[in-house]
Short mmCIF file of C-alpha atoms in Angstrom, two decimals:
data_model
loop_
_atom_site.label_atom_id
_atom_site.label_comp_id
_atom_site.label_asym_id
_atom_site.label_seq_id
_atom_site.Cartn_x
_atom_site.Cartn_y
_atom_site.Cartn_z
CA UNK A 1 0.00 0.00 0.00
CA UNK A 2 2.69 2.57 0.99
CA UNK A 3 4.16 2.16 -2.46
CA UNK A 4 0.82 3.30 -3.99
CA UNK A 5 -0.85 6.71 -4.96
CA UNK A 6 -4.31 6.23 -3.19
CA UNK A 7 -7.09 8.72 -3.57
CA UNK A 8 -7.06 11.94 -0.41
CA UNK A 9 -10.03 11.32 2.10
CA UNK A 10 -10.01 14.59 3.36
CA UNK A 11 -11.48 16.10 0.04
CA UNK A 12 -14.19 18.67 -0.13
CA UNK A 13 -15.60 18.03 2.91
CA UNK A 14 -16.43 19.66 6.54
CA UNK A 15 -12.89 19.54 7.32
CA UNK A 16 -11.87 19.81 4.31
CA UNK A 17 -13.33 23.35 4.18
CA UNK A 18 -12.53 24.36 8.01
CA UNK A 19 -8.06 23.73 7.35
CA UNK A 20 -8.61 26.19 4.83
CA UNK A 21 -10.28 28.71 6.78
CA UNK A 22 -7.51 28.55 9.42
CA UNK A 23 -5.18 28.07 7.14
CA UNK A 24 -6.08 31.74 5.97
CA UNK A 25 -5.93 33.08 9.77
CA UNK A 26 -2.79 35.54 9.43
CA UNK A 27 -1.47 34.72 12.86
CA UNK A 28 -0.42 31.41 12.23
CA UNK A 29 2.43 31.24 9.70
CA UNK A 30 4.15 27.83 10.68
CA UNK A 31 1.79 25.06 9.64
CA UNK A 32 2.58 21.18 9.93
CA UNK A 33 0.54 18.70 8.24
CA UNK A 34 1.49 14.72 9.03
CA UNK A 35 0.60 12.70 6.38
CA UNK A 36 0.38 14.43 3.44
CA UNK A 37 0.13 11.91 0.75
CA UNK A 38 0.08 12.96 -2.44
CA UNK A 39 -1.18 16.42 -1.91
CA UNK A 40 -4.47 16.24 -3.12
CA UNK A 41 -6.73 16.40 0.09
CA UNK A 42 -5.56 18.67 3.18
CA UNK A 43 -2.62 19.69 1.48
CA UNK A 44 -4.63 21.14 -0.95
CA UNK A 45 -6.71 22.61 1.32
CA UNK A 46 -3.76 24.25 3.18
CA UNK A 47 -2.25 25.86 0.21
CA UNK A 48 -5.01 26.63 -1.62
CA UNK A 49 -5.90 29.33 1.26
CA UNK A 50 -2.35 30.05 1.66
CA UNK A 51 -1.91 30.90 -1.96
CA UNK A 52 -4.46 33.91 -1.22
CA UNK A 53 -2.70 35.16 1.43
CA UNK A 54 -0.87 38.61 1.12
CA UNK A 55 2.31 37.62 3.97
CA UNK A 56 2.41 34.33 2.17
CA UNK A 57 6.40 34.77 2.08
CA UNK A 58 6.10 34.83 5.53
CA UNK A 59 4.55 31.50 6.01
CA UNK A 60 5.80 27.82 6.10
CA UNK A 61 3.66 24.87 5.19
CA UNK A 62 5.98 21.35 6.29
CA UNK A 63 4.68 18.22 4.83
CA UNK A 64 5.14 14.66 6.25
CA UNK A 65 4.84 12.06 3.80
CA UNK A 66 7.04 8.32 4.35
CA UNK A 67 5.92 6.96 0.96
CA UNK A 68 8.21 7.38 -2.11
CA UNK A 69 5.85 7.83 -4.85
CA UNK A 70 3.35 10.13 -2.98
CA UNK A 71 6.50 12.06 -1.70
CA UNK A 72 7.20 12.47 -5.59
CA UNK A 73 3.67 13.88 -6.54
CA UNK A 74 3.70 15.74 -3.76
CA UNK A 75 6.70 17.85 -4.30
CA UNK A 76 5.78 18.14 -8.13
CA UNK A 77 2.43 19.23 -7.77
CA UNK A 78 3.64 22.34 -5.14
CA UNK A 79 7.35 23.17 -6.90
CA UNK A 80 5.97 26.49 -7.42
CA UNK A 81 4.66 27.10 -3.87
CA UNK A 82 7.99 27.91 -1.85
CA UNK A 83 5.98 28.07 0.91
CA UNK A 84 5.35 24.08 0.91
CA UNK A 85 8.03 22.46 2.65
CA UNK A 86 8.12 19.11 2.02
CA UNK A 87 9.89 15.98 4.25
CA UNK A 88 10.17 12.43 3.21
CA UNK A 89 10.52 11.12 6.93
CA UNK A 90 8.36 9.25 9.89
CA UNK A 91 6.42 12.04 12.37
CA UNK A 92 7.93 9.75 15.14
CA UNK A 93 10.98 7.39 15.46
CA UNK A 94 10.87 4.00 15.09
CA UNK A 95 11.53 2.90 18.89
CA UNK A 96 8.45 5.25 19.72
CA UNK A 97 6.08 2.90 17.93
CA UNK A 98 3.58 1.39 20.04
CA UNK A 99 4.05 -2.36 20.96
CA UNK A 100 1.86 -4.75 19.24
CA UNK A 101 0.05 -5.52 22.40
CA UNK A 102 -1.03 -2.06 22.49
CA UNK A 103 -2.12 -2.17 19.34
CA UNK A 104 -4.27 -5.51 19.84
CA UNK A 105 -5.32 -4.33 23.46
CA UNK A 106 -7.04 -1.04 22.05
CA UNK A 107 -8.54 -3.26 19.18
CA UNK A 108 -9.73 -5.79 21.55
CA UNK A 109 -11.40 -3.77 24.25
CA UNK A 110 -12.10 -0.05 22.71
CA UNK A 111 -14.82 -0.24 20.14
CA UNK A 112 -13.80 2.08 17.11
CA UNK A 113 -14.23 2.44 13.32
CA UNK A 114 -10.58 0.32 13.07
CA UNK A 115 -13.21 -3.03 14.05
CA UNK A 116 -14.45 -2.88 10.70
CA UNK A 117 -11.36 -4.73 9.68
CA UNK A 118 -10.14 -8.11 10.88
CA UNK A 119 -7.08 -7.76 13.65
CA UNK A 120 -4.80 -10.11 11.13
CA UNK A 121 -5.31 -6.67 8.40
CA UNK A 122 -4.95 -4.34 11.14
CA UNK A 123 -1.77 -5.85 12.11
CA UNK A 124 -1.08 -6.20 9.05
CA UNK A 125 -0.71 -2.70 8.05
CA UNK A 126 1.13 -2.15 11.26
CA UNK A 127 4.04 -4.38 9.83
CA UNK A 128 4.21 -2.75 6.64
CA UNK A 129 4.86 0.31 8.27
CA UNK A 130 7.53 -0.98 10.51
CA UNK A 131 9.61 -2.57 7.73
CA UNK A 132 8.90 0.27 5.12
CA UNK A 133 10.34 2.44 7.82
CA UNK A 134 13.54 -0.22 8.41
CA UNK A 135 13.84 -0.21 4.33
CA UNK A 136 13.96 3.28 4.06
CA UNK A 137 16.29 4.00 7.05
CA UNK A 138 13.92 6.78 8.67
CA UNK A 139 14.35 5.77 11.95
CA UNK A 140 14.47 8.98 13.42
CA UNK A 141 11.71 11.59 15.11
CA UNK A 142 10.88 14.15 11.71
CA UNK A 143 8.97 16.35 13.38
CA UNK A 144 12.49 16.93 15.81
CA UNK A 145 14.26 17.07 12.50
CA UNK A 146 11.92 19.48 11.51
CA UNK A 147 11.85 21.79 14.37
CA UNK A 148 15.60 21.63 14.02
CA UNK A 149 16.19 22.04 11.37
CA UNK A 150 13.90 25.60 11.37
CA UNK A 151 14.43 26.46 15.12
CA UNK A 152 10.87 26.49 15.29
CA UNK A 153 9.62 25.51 19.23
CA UNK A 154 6.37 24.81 18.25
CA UNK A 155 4.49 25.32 15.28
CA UNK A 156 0.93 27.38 15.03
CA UNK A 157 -0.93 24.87 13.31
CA UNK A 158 -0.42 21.05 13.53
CA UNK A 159 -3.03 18.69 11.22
CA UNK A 160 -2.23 14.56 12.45
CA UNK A 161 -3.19 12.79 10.08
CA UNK A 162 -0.03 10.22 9.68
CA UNK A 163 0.32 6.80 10.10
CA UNK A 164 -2.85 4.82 12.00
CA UNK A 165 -0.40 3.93 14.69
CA UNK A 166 1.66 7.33 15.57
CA UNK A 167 -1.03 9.57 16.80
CA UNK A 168 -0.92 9.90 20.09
CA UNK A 169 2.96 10.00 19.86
CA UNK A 170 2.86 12.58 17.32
CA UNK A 171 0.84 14.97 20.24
CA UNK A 172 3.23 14.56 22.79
CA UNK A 173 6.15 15.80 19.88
CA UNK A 174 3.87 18.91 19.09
CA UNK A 175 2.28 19.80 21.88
CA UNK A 176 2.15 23.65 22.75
CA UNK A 177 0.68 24.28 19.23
CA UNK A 178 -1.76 27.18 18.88
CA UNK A 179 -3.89 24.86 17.03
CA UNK A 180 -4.44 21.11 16.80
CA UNK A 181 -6.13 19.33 14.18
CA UNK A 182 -6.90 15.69 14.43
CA UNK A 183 -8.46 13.27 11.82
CA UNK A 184 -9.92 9.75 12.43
CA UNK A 185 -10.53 10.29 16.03
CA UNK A 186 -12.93 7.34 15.99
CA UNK A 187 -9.49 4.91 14.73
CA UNK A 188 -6.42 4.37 16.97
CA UNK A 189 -4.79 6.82 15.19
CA UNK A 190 -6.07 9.46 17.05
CA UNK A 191 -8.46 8.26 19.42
CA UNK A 192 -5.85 8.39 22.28
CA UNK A 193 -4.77 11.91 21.35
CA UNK A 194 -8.48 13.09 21.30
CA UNK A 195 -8.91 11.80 24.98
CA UNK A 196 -5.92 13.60 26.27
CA UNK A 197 -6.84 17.11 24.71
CA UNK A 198 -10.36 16.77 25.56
CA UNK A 199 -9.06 17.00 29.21
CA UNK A 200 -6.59 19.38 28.92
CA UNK A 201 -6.61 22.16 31.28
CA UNK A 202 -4.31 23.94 28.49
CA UNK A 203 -6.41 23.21 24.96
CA UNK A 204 -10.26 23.71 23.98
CA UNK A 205 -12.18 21.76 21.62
CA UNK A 206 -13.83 24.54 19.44
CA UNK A 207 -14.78 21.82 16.64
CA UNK A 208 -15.91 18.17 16.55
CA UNK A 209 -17.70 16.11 13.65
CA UNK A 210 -18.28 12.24 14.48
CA UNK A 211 -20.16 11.87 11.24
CA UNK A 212 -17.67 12.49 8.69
CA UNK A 213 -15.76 9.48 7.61
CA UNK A 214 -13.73 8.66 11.14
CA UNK A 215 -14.47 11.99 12.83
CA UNK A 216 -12.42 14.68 13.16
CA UNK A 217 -11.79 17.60 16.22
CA UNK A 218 -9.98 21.14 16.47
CA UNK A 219 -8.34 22.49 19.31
CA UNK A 220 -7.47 25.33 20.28
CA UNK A 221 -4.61 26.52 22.85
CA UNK A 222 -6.16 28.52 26.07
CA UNK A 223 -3.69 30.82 26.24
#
């Protein structure tokens, strides 16, 4: 699968619509999006407001994506957008990767849009990420990289939207963000880090959809 184009989910819909209207917000100029696939959902929404922007020279839009061939459509399709920064690298390291018994614990005892599929293709998919990520030596935290490499502390707008298995890990790496988008709440991906922002005492949820495809939220820093 990773060595596949496959068609954005996040694609003219509620939250779809709502990145772009933040994404327009002129106090937040360093945006991260994790998992960025192709560029043809979120991304699209991102720089598609971005592009309007007057102080777009002033803004930075850093794109996760581990997958060689969406990497490669990715940076083609935004060459001409300097503000799109793009990163072929894993959100988290390797050795942050949950254990497979977490994996089969949460799938075992929390009910969630992930038991529409059998635990063999759940786990599954969490071996192909492993050895895609031994194959392509990116061991290492990106979103550290990332912050290093732009001595950024933390970034104004984060969208996770990565691999099923690094979102909760991916919150504790950008944490302190002004704003915190999550998709597929309802999944392990970020059903974990939906729990811990919903209580808190620092962040607000200001959006929440159950409805649309895995359900998404928005938070927003208190102070």
């Amino acid at each position: 699968m990773l060595d596949e184009i496959i068609t954005p989910e996040i694609k003219n819909d509620p939250f779809y619509f709502i990145l772009g209207y933040f994404a327009s917000n002129p106090n937040f100029k360093t945006f991260l999006e994790i998992g960025s696939s192709s560029g043809a959902g979120s991304t699209e929404a991102f720089v598609g407001a971005i592009r309007q922007r007057t102080d777009k020279d002033n803004v930075s839009l850093f794109c996760m994506e581990i997958s060689a061939p969406r990497f490669r459509a990715l940076t083609n399709t935004y060459s001409d957008d300097l503000f799109v920064k793009p990163y072929q690298c894993s959100s988290i390291a390797l050795s942050e990767f949950p254990e497979p018994e977490e994996v089969i614990n949460f799938y075992n005892l929390i009910p969630t849009a992930l038991n529409n599929y059998s635990l063999d293709q759940v786990m599954s998919w969490y071996s192909e990420d492993i050895k895609y990520l031994q194959q392509h030596n990116m061991i290492f935290n990106g979103i550290d990289k990332i912050k290093n490499d732009n001595n950024i502390k933390t970034f104004d707008m984060v969208l996770i939207d990565g691999s099923e298995f690094s979102g909760e890990r991916d919150l504790h790496s950008i944490m302190g963000a002004k704003l915190i988008a999550l998709d597929d709440i309802n999944a392990f991906k970020c059903y974990n880090a939906f729990q811990i922002l919903s209580h808190h005492s620092s962040y607000r949820l200001i959006n929440c959809d159950l409805m649309t495809r895995n359900g998404f939220a928005i938070f927003e820093r208190r102070y």
